[in-house]
Each structure stands twice: as C-alpha cells, then as structure tokens.
PDB file of C-alpha atoms in Angstrom:
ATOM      1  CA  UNK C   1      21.331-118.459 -54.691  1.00  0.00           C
ATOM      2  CA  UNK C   2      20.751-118.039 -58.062  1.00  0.00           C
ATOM      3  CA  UNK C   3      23.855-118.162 -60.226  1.00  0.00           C
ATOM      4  CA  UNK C   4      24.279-117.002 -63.770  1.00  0.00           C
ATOM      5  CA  UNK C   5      27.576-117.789 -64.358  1.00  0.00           C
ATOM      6  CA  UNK C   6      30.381-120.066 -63.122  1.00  0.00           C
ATOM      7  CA  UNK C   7      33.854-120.251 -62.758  1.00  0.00           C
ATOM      8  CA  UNK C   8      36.038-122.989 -61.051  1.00  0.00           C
ATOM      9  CA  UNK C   9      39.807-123.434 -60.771  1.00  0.00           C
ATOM     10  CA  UNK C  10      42.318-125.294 -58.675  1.00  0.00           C
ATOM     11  CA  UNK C  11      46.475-125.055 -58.829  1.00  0.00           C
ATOM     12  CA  UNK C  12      49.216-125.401 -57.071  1.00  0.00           C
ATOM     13  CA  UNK C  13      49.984-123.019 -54.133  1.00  0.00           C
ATOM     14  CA  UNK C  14      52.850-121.717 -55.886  1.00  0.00           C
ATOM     15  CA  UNK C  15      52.922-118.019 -56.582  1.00  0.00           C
ATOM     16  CA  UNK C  16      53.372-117.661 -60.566  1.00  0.00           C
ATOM     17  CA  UNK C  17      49.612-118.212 -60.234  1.00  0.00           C
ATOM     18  CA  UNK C  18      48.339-115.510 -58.808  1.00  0.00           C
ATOM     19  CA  UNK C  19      48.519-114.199 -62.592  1.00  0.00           C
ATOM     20  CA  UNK C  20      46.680-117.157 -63.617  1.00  0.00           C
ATOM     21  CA  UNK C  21      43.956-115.865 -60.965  1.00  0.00           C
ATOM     22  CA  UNK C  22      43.939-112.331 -62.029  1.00  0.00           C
ATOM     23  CA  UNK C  23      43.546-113.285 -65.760  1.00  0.00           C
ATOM     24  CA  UNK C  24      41.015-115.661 -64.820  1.00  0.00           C
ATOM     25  CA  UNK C  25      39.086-113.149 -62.760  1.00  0.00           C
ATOM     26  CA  UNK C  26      39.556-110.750 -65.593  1.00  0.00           C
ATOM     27  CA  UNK C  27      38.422-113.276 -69.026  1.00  0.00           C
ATOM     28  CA  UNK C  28      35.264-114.421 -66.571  1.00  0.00           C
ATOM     29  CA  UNK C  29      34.374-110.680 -66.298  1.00  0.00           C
ATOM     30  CA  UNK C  30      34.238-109.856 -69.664  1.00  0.00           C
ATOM     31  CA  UNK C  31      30.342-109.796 -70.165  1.00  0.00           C
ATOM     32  CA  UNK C  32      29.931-108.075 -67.217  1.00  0.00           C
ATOM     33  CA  UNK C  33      31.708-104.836 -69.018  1.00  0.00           C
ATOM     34  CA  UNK C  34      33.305-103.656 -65.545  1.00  0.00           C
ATOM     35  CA  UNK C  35      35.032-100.279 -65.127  1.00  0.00           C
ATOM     36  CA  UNK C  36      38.238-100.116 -65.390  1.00  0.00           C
ATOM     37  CA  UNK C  37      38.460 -99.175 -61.876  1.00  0.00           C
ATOM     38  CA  UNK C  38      36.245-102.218 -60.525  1.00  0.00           C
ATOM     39  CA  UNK C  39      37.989-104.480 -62.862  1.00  0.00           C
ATOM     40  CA  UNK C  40      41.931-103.331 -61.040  1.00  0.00           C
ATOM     41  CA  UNK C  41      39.965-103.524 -57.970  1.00  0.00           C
ATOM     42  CA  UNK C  42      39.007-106.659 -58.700  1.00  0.00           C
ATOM     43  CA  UNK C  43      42.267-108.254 -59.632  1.00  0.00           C
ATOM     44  CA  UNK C  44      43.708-106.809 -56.566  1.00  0.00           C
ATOM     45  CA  UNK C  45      41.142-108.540 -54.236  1.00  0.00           C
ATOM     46  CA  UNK C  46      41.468-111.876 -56.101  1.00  0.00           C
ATOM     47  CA  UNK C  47      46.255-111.445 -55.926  1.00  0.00           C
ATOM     48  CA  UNK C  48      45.510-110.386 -52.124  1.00  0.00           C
ATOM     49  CA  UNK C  49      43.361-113.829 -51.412  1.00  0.00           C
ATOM     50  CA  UNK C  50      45.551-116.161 -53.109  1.00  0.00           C
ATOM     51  CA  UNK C  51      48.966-114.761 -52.257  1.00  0.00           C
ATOM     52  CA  UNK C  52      47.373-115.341 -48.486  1.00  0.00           C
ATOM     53  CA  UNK C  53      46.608-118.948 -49.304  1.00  0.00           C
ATOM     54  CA  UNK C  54      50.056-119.232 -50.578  1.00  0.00           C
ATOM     55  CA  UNK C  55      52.495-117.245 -47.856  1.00  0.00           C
ATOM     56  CA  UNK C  56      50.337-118.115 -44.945  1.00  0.00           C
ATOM     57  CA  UNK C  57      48.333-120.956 -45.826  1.00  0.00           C
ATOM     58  CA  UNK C  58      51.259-122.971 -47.016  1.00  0.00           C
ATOM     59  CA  UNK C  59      53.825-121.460 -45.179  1.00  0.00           C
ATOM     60  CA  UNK C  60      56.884-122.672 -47.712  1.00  0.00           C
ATOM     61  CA  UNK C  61      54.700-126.291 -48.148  1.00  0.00           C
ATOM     62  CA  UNK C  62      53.291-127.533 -51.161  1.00  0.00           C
ATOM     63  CA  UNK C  63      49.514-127.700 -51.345  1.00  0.00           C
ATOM     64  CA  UNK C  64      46.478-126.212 -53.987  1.00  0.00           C
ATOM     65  CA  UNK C  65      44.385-122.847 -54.181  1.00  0.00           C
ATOM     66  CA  UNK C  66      40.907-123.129 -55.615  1.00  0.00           C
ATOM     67  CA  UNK C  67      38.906-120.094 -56.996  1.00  0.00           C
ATOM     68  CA  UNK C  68      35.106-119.566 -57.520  1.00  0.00           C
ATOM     69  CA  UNK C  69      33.390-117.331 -59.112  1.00  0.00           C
ATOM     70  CA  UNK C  70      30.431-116.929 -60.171  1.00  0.00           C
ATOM     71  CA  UNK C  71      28.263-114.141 -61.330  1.00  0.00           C
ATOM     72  CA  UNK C  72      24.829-113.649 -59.242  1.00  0.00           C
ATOM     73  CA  UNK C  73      21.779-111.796 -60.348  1.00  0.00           C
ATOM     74  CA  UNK C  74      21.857-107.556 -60.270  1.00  0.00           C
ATOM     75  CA  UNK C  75      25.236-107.571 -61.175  1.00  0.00           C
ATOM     76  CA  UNK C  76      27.130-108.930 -57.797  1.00  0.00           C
ATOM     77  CA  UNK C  77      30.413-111.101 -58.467  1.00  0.00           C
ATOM     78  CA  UNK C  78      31.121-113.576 -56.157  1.00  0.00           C
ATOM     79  CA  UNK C  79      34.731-114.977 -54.994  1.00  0.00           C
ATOM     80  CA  UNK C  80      35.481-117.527 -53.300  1.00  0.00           C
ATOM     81  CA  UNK C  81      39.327-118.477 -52.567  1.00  0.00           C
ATOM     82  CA  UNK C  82      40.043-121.547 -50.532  1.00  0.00           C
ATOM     83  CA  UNK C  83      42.860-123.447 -49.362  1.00  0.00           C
ATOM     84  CA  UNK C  84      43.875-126.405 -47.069  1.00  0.00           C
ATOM     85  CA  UNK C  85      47.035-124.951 -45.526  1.00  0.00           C
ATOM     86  CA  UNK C  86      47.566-124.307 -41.620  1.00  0.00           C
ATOM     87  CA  UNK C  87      44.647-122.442 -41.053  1.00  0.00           C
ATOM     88  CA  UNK C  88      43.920-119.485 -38.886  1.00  0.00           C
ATOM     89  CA  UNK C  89      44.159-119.302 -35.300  1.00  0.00           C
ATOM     90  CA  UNK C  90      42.736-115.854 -34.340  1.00  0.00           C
ATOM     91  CA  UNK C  91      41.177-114.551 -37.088  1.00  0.00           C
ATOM     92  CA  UNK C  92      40.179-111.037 -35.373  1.00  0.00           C
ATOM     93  CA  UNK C  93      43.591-110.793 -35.388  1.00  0.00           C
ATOM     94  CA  UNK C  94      45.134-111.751 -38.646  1.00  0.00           C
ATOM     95  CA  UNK C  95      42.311-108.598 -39.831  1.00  0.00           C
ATOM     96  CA  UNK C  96      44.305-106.141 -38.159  1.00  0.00           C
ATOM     97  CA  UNK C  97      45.761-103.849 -40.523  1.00  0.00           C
ATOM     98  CA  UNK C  98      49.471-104.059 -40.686  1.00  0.00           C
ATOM     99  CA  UNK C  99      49.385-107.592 -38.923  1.00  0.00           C
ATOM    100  CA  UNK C 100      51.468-110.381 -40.537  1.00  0.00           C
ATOM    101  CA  UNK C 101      51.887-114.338 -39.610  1.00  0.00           C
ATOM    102  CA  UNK C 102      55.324-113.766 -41.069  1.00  0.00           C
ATOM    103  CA  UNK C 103      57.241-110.773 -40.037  1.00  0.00           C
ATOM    104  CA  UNK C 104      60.803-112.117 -41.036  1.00  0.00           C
ATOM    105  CA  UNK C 105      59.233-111.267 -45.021  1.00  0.00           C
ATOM    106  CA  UNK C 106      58.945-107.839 -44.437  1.00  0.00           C
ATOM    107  CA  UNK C 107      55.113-108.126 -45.213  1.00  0.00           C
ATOM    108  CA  UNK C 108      52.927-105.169 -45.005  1.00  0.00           C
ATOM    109  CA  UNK C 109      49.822-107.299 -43.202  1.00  0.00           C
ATOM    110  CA  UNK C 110      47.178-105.198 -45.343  1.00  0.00           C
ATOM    111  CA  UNK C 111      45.863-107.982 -47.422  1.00  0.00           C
ATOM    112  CA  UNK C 112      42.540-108.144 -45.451  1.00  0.00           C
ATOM    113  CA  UNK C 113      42.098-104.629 -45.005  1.00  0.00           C
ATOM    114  CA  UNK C 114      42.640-104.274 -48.810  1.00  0.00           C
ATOM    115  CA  UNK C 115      39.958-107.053 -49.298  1.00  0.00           C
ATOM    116  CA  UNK C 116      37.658-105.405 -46.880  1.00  0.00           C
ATOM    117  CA  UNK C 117      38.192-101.914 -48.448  1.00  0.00           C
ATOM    118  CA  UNK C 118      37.726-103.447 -52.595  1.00  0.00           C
ATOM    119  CA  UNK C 119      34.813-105.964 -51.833  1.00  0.00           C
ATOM    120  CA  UNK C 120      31.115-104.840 -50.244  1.00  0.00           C
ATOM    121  CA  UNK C 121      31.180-108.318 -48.152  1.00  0.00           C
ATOM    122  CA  UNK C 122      33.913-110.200 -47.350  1.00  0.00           C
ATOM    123  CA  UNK C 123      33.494-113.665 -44.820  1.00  0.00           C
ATOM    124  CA  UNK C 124      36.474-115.467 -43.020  1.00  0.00           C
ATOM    125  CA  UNK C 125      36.383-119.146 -42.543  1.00  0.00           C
ATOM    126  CA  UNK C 126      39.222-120.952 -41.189  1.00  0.00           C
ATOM    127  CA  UNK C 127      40.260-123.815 -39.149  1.00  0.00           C
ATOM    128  CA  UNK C 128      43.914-124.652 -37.991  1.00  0.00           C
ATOM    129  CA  UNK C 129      45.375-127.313 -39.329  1.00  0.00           C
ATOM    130  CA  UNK C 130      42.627-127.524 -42.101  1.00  0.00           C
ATOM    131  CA  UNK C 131      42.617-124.514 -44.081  1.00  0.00           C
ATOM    132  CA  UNK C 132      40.556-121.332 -44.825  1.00  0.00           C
ATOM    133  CA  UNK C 133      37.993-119.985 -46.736  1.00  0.00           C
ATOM    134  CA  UNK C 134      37.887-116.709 -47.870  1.00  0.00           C
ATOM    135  CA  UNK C 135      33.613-115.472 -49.347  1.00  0.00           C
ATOM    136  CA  UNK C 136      33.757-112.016 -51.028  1.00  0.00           C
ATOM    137  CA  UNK C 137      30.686-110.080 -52.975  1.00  0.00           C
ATOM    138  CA  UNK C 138      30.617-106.868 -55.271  1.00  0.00           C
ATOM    139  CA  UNK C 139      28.355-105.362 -56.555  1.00  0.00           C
ATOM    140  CA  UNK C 140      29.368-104.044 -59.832  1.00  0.00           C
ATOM    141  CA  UNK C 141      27.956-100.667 -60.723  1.00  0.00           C
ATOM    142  CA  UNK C 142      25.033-100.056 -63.056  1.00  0.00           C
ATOM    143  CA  UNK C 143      25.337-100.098 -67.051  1.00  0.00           C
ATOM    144  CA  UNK C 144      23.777 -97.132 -68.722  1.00  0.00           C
ATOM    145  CA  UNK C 145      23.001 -96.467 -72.004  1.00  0.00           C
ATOM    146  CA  UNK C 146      23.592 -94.171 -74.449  1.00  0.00           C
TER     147      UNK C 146
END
C-alpha cells in the first residue's frame, strides 16, 4: 500500500479527546481540499470510533486510543482507530443498529451503522480481553477545475 501521507496519534481514553481526533482528522485533511460535507462526515466517523474505544472499550477504566491516518493514492483516506480495552465478543452483534454494550447510558447503539453509512469500507477487528481495531477507507470525491 502505497501511502502519501501519514498521521499517528495516541491519548488517553478519556473523552475531551475526541476533539483532539476531530481536529486532527480535520488539520491532516487540509491538502486534500475535502467538501464540506465529506469533511463533517469525516469528523463524525473519526468521534463515532473513538467515543467506542472510550465507552465500550474502557468501560469507566483508564487505558489509550491511537489514530492513523494516512492518505493513499486516488484520493482514499484511511482510518484506523485502535484500542486495548475489553474487546468484542460478538461483533455481528455489536453492528446491529440500535444495539448498545451499555444500555443503563441511554446510548443510541448507531455508532457502527453511522461508520458503515459515512465510510466506503469499514473492517472490525477485535478480541476480548485485548482490544479492537477499527480499518475505515473513503474515497474522497474528484477535484475539478475551473
């Protein structure tokens, strides 16, 4: 995989940094020239991932989120958000829409579905008791000229 731009991060799991994620998705897209829409797209996918690492990953423990991202040839951004929280027993079924590990929050359980809907590719790794990996691509639309 050829990659023409990088972008690595790790914090803690605490969740006044999923703005540091969305900012840092949003500075590393800058030469890219997204659309507006792609760009709040975008930011959305990247809060979804990382508030997931944090509420279910962690589950009220302390731990780190790392982000990658990196810009691939034609145009298609890459994310990857990983953590080393509790891990995912079923993932089929943490997919569902409306589905939540933690009902007593009053979550909505559509982070994946958002994920899914904002991203052309998105890949589930996870193993309980040793985290999850969350792969995403988009293809960012075309740049014309004027």
């Amino acid at each position: 995989m050829k990659i023409t731009n990088e972008f690595k991060c790790v914090f803690p799991a605490v969740s006044a940094n999923e703005a540091l994620a969305r900012a840092s998705l949003s500075a590393f897209l800058i030469p890219a020239d997204p659309t507006a829409q792609e760009l709040a797209d975008l930011r959305t996918v990247i809060s979804e991932a990382v508030t997931n690492a944090i509420v279910h990953g962690y589950r009220n423990s302390s731990g780190e989120v790392s982000i990658c991202l990196r810009m691939l040839p034609n145009r298609v951004l890459y994310i990857r958000v990983s953590d080393k929280g509790c891990g995912i027993p079923d993932i089929k079924k943490a997919m569902e829409p409306l589905y939540t590990s933690v009902p007593e929050e009053e979550r909505a359980g559509l982070g994946f579905a958002i994920m899914q809907e904002f991203t052309d590719n998105l890949h589930v790794r996870s193993t309980p008791n040793h985290g999850t990996t969350l792969t995403m691509r988009r293809k960012l639309g075309q740049i014309y000229a004027e």
